[in-house]
Short mmCIF file of C-alpha atoms in Angstrom, two decimals:
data_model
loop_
_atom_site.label_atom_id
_atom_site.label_comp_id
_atom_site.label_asym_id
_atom_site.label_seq_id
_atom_site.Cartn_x
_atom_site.Cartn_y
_atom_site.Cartn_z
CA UNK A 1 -20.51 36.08 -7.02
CA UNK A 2 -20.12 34.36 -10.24
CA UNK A 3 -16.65 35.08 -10.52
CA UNK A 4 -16.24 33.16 -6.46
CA UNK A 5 -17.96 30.50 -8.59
CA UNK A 6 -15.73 29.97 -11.53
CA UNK A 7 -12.76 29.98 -8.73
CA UNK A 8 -14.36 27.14 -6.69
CA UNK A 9 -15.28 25.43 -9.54
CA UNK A 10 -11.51 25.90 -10.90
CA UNK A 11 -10.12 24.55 -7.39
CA UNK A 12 -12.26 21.89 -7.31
CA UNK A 13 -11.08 20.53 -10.87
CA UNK A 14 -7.56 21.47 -9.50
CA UNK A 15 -7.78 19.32 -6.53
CA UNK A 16 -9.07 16.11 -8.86
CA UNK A 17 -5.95 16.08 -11.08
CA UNK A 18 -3.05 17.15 -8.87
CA UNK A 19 -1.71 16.92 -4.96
CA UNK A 20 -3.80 17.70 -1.87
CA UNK A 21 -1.01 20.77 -1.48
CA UNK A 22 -1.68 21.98 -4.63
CA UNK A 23 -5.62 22.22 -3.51
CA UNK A 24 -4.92 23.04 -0.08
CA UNK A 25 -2.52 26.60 -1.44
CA UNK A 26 -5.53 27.31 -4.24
CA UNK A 27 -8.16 26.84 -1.61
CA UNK A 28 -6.51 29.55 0.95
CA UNK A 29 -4.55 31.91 -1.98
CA UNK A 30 -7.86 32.67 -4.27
CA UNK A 31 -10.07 33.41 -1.79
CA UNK A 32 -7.47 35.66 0.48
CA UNK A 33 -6.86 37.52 -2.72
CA UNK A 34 -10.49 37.94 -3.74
CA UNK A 35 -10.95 39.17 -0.10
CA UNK A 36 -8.14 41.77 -0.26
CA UNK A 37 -9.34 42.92 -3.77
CA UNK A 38 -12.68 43.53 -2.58
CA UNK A 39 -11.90 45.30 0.22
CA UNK A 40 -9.64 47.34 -0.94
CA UNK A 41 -12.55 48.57 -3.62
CA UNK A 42 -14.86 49.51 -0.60
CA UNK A 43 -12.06 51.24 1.63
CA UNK A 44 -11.34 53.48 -1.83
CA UNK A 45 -14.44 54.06 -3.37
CA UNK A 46 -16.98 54.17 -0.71
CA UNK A 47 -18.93 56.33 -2.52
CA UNK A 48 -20.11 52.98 -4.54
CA UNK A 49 -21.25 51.71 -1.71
CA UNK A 50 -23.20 54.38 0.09
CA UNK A 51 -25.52 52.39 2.45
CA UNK A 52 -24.30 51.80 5.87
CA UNK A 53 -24.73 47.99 5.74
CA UNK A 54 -21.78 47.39 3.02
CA UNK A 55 -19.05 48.55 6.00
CA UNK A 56 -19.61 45.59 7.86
CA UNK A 57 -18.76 43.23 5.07
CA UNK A 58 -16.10 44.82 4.70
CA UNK A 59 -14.62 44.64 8.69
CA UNK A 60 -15.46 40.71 8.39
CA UNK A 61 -13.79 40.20 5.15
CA UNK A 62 -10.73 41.91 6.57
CA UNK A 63 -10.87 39.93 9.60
CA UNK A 64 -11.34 36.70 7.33
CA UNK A 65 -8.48 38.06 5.51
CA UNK A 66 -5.91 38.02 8.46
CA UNK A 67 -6.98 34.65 9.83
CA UNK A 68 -6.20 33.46 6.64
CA UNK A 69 -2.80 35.28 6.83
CA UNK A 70 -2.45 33.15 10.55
CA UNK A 71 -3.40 30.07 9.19
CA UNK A 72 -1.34 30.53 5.97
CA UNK A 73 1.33 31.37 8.58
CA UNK A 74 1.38 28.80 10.65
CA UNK A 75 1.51 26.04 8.00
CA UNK A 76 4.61 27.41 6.64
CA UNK A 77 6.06 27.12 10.11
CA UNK A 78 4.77 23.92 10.11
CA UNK A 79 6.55 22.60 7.08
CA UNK A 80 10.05 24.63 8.10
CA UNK A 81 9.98 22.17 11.40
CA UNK A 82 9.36 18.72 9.30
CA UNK A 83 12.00 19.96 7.08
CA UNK A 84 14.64 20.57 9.53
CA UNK A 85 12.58 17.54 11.43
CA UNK A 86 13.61 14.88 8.41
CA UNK A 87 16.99 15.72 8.10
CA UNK A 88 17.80 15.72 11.66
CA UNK A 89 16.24 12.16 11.05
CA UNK A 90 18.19 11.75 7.77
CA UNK A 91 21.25 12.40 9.52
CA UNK A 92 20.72 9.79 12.71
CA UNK A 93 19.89 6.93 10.73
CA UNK A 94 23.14 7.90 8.79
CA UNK A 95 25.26 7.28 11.91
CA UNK A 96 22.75 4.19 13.19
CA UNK A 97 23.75 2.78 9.78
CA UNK A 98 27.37 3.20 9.90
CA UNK A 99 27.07 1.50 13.31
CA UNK A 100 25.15 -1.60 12.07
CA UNK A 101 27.95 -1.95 8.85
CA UNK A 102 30.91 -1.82 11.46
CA UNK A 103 28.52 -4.55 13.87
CA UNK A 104 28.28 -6.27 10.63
CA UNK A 105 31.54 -6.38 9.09
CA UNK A 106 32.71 -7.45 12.79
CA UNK A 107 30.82 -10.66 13.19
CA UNK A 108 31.41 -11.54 9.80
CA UNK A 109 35.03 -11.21 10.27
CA UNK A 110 34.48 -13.18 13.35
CA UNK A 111 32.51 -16.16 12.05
CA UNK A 112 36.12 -17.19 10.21
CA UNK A 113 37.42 -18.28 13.37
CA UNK A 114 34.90 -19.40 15.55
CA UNK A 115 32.64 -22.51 15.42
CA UNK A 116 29.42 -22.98 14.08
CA UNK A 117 27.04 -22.27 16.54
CA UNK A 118 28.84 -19.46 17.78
CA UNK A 119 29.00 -17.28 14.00
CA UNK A 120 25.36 -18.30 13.80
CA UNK A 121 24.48 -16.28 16.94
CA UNK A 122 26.57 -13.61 16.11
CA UNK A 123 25.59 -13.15 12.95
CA UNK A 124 21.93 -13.18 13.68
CA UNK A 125 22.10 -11.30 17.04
CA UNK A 126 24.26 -8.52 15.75
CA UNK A 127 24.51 -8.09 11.97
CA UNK A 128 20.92 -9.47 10.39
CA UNK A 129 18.43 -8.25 13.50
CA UNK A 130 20.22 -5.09 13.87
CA UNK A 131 20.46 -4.88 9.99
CA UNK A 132 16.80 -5.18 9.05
CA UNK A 133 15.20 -3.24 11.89
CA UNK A 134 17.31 -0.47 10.45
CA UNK A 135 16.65 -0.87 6.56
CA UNK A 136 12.62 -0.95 7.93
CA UNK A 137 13.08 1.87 9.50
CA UNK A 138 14.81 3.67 6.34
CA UNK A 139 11.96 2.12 4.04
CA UNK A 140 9.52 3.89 6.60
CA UNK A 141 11.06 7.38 6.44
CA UNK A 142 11.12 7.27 2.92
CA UNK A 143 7.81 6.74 2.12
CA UNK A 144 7.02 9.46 4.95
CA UNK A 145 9.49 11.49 3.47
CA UNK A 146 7.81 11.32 -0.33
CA UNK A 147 4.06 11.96 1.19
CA UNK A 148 5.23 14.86 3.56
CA UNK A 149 7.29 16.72 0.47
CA UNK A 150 4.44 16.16 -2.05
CA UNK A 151 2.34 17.48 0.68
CA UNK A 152 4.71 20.73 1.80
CA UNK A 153 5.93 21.20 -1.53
CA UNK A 154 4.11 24.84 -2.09
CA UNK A 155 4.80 25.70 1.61
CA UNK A 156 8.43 25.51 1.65
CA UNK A 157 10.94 28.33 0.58
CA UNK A 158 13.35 27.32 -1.85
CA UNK A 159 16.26 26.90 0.32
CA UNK A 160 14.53 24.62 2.88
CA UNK A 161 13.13 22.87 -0.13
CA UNK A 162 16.74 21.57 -0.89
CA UNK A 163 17.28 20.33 2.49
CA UNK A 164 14.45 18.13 2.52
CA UNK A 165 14.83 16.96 -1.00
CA UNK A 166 18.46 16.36 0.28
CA UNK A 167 17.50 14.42 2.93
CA UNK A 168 14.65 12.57 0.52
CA UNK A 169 17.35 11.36 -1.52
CA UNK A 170 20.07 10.46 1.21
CA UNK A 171 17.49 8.24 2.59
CA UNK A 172 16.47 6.48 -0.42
CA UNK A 173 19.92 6.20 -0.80
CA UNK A 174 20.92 4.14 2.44
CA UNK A 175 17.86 2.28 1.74
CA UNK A 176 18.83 1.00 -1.47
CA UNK A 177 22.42 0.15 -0.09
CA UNK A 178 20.42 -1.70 2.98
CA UNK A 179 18.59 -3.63 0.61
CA UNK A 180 20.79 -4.64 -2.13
CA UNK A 181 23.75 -4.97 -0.60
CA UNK A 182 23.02 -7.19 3.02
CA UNK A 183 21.46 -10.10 1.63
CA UNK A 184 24.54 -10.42 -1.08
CA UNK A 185 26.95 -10.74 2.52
CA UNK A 186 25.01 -12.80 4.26
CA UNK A 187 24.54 -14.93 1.16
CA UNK A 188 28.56 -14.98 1.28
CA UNK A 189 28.25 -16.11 5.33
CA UNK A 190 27.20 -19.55 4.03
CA UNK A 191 24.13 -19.76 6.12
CA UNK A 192 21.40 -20.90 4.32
CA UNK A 193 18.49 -20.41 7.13
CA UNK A 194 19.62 -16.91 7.64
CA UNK A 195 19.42 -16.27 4.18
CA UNK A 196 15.51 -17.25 4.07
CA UNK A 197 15.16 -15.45 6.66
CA UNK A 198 16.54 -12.21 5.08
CA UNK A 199 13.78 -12.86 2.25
CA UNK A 200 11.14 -13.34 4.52
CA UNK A 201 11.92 -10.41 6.31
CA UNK A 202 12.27 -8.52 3.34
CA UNK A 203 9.13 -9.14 2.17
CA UNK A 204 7.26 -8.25 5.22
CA UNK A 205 9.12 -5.20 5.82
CA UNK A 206 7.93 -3.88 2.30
CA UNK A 207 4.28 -4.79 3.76
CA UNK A 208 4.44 -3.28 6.72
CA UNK A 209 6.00 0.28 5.82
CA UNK A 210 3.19 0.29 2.86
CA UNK A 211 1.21 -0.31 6.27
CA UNK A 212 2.40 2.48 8.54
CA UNK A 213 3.01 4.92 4.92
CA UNK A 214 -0.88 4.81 4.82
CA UNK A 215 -1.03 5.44 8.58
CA UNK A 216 1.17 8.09 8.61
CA UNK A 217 -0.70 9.57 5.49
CA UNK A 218 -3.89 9.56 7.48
CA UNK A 219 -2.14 11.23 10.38
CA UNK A 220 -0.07 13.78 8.42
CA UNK A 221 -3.88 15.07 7.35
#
């Protein structure tokens, strides 16, 4: 009993310094194994134990033991679907991206030849709103995708591991490009207003993914 102790005690200081995963694996690996050890002490030396009474311990722990195994189980299947779930994701705002760029590069080509009014429409309408609904959307995925991998970091298998760390860093990635790079073109568009606007809109984007990270963090627990 003292030994259960020190272990709680142990995952409890554990779960105070490093990631809710970390706790979560301790919590279900020490006392699955303590389980199994014990168990396997009463099904091979019953002769320590020679009062009826210690056999139904035993039966519970073992059934304590394989829900564990289920749940254990099923949160490994868990974090094999967001895996393959975020870089399905990854991969469609790659092409959404590439989409908004070409949209982009079009109008902005465009607003060389046509009048005022008419580049000022199509630059808002197509490029800048189609632009920043897309770089909010990137921000949002990446601070999904840093929670969910800190969170199904001991879960994964090595090789999914590197798919969602792949698609952690492709998405950081675009994000930086959407960031960095739009205002400096629209900047070159000449358009003052839609260049306060950018900055406004940058601004509250970065508020409002911190906004739905946290909500998203809630939900993912």
């Amino acid at each position: 009993m003292s030994f259960f102790v020190h272990l709680s005690s142990l995952c409890l200081f554990l779960s105070l310094s490093t990631s809710p995963a970390l706790f979560l694996s301790l919590s279900l690996y020490f006392p699955l194994s303590l389980t199994l050890f014990r168990s396997l002490i009463v099904l091979h030396f019953p002769i320590l134990f020679p009062s009826p009474s210690h056999y139904f311990p035993f039966f519970f722990k073992l059934f304590l033991a394989f829900t564990y195994s289920l749940l254990f189980s099923f949160l490994s299947f868990l974090s094999f679907l967001f895996s393959f779930l975020s870089f399905f994701l990854s991969v469609f705002l790659f092409f959404l991206s590439v989409v908004s760029l070409i949209l982009f590069f079009l109008s902005f080509c465009l607003s060389f030849f046509f009048s005022f009014f008419l580049s000022f429409f199509l630059s808002f309408f197509l490029s800048f709103f189609l632009s920043v609904c897309l770089s909010f959307l990137s921000m949002c995925l990446l601070f999904h995708y840093v929670f969910l991998y800190l969170l199904f970091l001991f879960f994964l298998p090595s090789f999914f591991s590197f798919f969602f760390l792949f698609s952690f860093l492709f998405s950081f990635f675009l994000s930086f490009i959407l960031y960095f790079f739009l205002p400096f073109f629209l900047f070159l568009s000449r358009n003052i207003y839609i260049f306060y606007f950018i900055l406004f809109s940058f601004f509250l984007s970065i508020f409002l993914s911190f906004c739905l990270f946290f909500l998203l963090s809630f939900l993912s627990f």
